[in-house]
Short mmCIF file of C-alpha atoms in Angstrom, two decimals:
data_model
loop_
_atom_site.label_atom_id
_atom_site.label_comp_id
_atom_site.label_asym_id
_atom_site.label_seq_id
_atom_site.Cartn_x
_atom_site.Cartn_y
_atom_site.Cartn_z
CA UNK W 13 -16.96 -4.97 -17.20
CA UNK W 14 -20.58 -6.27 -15.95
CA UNK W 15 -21.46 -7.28 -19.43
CA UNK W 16 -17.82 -8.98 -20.01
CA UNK W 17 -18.49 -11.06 -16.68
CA UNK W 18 -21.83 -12.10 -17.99
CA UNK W 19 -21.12 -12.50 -21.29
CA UNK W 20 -17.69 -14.83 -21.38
CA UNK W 21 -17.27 -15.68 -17.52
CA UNK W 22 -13.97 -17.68 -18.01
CA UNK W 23 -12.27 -14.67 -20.53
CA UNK W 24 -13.54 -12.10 -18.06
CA UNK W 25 -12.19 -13.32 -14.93
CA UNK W 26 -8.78 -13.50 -16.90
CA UNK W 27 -8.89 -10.08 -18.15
CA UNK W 28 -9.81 -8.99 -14.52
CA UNK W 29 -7.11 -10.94 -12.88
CA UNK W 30 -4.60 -9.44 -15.84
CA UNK W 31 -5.71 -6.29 -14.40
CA UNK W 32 -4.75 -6.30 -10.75
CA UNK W 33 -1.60 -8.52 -11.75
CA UNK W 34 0.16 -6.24 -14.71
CA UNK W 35 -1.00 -3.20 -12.21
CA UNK W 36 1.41 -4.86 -9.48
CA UNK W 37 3.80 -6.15 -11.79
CA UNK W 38 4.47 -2.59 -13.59
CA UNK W 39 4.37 -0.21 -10.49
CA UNK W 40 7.09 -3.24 -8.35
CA UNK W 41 8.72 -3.75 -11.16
CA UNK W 42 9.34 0.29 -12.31
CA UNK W 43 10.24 1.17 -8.87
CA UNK W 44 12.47 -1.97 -8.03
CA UNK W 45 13.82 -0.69 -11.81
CA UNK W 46 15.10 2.35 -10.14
CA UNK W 47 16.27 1.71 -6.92
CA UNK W 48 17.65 -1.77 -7.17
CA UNK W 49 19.32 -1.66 -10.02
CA UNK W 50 19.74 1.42 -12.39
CA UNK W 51 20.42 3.62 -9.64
CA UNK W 52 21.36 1.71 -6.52
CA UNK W 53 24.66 2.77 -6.09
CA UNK W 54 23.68 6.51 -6.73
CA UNK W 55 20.88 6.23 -4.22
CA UNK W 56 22.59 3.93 -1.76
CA UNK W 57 22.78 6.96 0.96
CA UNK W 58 18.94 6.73 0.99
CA UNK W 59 18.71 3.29 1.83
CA UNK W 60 16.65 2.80 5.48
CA UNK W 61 18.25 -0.29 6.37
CA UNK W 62 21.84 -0.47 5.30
CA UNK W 63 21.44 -4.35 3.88
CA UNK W 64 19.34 -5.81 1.00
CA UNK W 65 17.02 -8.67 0.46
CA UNK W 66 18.20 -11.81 -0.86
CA UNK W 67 17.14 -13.49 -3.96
CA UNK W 68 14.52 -15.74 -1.94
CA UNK W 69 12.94 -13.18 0.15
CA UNK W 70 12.17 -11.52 -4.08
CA UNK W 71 11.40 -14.72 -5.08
CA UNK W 72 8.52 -14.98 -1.66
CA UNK W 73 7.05 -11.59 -2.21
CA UNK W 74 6.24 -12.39 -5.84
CA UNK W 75 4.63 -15.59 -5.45
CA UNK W 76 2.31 -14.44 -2.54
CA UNK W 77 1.46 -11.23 -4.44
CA UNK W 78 0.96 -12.72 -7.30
CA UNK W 79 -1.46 -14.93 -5.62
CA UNK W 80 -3.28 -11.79 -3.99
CA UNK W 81 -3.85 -10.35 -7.15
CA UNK W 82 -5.74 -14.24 -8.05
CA UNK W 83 -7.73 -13.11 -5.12
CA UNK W 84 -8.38 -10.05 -5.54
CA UNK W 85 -9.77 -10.71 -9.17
CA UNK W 86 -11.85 -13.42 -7.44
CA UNK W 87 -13.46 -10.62 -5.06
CA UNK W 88 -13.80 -8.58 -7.97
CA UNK W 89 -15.85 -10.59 -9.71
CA UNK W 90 -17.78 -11.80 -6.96
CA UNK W 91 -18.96 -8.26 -6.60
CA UNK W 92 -19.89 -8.23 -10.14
CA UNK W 93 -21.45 -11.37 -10.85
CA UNK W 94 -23.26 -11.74 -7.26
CA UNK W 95 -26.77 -10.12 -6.23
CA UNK W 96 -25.06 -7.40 -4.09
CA UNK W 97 -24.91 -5.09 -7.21
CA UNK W 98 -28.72 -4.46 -6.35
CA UNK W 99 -28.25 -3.44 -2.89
CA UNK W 100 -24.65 -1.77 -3.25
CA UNK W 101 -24.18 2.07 -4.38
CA UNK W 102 -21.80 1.73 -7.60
CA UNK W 103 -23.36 3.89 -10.33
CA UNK W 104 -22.00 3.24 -13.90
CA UNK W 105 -23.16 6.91 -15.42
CA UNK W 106 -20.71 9.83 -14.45
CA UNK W 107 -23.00 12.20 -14.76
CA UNK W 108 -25.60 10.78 -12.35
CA UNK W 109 -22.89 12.28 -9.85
CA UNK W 110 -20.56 15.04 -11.44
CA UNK W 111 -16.91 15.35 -11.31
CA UNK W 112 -16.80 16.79 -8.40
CA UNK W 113 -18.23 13.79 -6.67
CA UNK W 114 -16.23 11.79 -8.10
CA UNK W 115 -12.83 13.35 -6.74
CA UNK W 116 -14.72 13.99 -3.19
CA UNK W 117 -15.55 10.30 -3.07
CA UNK W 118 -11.81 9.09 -4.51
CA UNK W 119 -10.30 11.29 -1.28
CA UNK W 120 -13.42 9.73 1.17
CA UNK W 121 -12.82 6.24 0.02
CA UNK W 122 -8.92 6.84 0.36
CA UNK W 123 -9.97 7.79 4.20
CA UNK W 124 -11.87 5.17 4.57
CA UNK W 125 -9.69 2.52 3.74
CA UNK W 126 -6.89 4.16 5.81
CA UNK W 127 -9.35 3.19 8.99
CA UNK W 128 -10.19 -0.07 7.66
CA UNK W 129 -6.85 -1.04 7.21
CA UNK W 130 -5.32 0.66 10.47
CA UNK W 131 -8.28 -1.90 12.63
CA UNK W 132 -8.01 -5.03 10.72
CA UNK W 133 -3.98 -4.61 10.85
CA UNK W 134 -3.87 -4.57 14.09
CA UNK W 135 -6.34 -7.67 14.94
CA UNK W 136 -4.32 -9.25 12.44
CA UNK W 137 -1.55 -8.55 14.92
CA UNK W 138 -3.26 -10.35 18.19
CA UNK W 139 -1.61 -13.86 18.62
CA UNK W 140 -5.18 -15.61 18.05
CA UNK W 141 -4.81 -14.29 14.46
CA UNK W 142 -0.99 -13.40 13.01
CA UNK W 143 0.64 -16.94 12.45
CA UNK W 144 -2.52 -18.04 10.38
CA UNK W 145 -3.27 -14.43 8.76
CA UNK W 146 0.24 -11.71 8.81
CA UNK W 147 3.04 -13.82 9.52
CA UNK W 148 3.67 -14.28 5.84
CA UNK W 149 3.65 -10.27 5.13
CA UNK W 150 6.12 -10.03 8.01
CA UNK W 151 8.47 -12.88 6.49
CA UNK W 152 10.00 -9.04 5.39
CA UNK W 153 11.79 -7.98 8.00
CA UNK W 154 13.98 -5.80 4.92
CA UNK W 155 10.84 -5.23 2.44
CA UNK W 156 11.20 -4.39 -1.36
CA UNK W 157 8.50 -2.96 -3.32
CA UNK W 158 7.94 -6.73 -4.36
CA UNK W 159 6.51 -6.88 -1.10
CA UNK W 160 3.33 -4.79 -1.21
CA UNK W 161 1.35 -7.91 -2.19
CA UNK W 162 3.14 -10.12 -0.93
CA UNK W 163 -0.19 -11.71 1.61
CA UNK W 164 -1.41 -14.90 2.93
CA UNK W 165 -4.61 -15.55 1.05
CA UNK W 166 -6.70 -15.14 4.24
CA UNK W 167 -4.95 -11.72 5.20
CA UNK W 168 -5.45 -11.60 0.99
CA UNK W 169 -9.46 -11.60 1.15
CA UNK W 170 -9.49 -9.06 3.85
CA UNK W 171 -7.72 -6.72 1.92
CA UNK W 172 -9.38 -7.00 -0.91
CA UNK W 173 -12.95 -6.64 0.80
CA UNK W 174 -12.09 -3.13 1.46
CA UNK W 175 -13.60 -2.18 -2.24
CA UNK W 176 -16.96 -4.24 -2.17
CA UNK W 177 -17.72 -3.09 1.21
CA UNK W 178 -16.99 0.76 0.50
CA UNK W 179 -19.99 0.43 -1.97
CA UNK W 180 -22.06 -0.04 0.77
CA UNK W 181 -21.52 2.84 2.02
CA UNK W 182 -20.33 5.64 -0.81
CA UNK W 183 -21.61 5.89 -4.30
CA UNK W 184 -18.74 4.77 -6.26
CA UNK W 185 -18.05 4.73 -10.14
CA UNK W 186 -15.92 2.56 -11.53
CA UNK W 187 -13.65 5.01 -12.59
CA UNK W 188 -12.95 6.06 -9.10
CA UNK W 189 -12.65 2.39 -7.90
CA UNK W 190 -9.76 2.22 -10.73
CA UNK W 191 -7.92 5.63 -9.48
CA UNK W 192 -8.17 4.65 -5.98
CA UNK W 193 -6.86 0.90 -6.88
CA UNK W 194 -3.98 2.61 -8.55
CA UNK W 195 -2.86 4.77 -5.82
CA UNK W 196 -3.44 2.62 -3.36
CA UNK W 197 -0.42 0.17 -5.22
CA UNK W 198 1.56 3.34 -5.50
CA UNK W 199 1.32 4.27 -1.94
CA UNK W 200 1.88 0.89 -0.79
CA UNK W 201 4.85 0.30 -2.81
CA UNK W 202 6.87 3.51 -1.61
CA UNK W 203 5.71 2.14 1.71
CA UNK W 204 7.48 -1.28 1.05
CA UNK W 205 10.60 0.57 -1.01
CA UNK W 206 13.46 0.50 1.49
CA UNK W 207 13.72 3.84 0.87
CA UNK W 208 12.61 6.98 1.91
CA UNK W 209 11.85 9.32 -0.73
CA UNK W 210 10.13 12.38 1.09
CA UNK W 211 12.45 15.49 2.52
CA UNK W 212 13.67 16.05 6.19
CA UNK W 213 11.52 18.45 7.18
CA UNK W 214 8.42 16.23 6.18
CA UNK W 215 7.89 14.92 9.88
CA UNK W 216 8.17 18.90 11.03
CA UNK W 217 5.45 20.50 8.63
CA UNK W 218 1.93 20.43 10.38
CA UNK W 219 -0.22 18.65 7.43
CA UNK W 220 3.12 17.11 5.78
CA UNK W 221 3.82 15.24 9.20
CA UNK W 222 0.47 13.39 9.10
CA UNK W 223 1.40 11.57 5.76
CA UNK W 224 2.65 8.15 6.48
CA UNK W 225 6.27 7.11 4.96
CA UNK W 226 8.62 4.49 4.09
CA UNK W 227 10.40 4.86 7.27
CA UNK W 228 7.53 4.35 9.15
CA UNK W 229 6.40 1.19 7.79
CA UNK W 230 9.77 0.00 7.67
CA UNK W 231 10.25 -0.03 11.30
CA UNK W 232 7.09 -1.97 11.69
CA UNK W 233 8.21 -4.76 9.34
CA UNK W 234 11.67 -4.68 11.03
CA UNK W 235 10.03 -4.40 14.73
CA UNK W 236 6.39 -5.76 14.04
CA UNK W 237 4.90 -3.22 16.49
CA UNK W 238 3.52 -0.44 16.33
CA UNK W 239 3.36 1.74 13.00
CA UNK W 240 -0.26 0.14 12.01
CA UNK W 241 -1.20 3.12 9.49
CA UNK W 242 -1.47 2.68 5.60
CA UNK W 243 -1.80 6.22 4.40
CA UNK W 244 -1.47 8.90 7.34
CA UNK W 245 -0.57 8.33 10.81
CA UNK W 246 -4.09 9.73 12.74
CA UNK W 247 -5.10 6.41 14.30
CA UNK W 248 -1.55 5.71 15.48
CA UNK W 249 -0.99 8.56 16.64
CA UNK W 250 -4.71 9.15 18.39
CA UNK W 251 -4.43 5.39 19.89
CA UNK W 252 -0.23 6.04 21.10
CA UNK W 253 0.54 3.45 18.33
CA UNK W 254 3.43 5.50 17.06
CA UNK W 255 6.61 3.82 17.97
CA UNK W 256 8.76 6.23 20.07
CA UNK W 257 11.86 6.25 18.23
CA UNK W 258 9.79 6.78 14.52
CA UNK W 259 11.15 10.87 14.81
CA UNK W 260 14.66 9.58 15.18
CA UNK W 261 14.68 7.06 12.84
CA UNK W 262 12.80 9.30 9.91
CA UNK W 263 15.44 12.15 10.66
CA UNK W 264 18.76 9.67 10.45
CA UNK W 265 17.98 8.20 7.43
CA UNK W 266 16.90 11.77 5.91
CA UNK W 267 19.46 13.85 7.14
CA UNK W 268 21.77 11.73 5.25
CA UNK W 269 20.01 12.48 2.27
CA UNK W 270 21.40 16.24 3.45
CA UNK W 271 24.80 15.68 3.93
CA UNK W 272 25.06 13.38 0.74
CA UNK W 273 23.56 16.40 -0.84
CA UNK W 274 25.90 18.64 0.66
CA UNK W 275 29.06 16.95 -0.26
CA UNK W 276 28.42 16.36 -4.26
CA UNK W 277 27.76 19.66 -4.27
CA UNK W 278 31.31 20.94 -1.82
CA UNK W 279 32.47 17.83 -4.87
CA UNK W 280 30.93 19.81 -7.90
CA UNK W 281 32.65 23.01 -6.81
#
């Protein structure tokens, strides 16, 4: 990638931008596939909130995310191209570190940006800073998995900074930028689905219950407090972030999963 940068600027900083963009486009677009369209009507009793976009709120998320991914290719490069790749910790030989570095520092880096994200979330939240920064991500009150991306570009860069600034402080292969960068879209997409995927009980189990979920995030696009967490709920739950009625809200919206369940199979009988 360094030598691509260097070599043909212009094609590089296309091929990086394809990168982050057909990343987005295929893990929306397979997801949206599934649930708002091939089987929507089969999965309908999973649905958190009962209504659906419209065609503009689609047509918002994908023109702001596609302009985060613009932005997130320029940050990429940046890192590349800039003197900070002599004073930053990315390593470009595996071996220098092992494998089992490499998966220690994919699950560290996965931590870190849960903090980073729970922090600058909420400042983005403070009235000083949401109109010019968050208002645009909370334009979906109903998100779709279009949504994930879907930032102003200042709220845009501050993402994307969590990746140049880990390398500061982790040794990082590129390799385990590219996992992380893939399940980090993954995670934030089945955060922004509209539906909740994960079983009743998942609130109840005593690591399970520490994973974040659709439901959660849902409420805080439909309520815009509270619910700050990317990836697990620690921080909202160790600074009484948590909205109160998350327990109730997770368990509706899964126990109909149950009694759905329960009558196709009475139905199959």
């Amino acid at each position: 990638m360094n030598t691509l940068l260097k070599s043909y600027p212009g094609w590089g900083m296309v091929a990086v931008w394809m990168t982050h963009l057909l990343r987005y486009l295929l893990v929306a677009g397979i997801f949206f596939a599934i649930f708002y369209g091939w089987k929507r009507a089969a999965f309908a009793y999973k649905k958190i909130q009962p209504r659906f976009p419209k065609s503009a709120d689609y047509r918002r998320e994908i023109l702001y995310s596609i302009s985060t991914t613009l932005v997130f290719a320029g940050v990429t490069w940046l890192m590349f191209i800039t003197g900070s790749k002599h004073y930053n910790l990315l390593y470009s030989k595996w071996a220098d570190y092992g494998t089992a570095y490499g998966l220690l520092s994919f699950v560290g880096l996965i931590f870190l940006h849960d903090t980073y994200f729970y922090w600058t979330h909420r400042a983005m939240h403070h009235p000083l800073l949401f109109k010019a920064t968050h208002l645009v991500h909370h334009k979906s009150t109903n998100p779709s998995p279009w949504a994930a991306y879907a930032f102003h570009p200042l709220e845009a860069i501050v993402e994307a900074a969590i990746v140049p600034l880990a390398t500061f402080v982790l040794p990082l292969h590129p390799f385990t930028i590219l996992a992380f960068l893939f399940f980090m879209i993954v995670y934030n997409v089945y955060g922004h689905l509209g539906w909740e995927l994960f079983p009743a009980s998942w609130n109840r189990h005593w690591i399970a219950k520490w994973l974040n979920t659709s439901v959660n995030h849902n409420q805080h696009h439909q309520y815009f407090k509270g619910n700050y967490g990317l990836y697990f709920r620690f921080w909202d739950e160790w600074m009484g972030t948590t909205r109160p009625d998350y327990d109730a809200a997770f368990a509706r919206v899964t126990e109909k999963k149950v009694v759905a369940a329960d009558r196709e199979l009475v139905t199959s009988d």
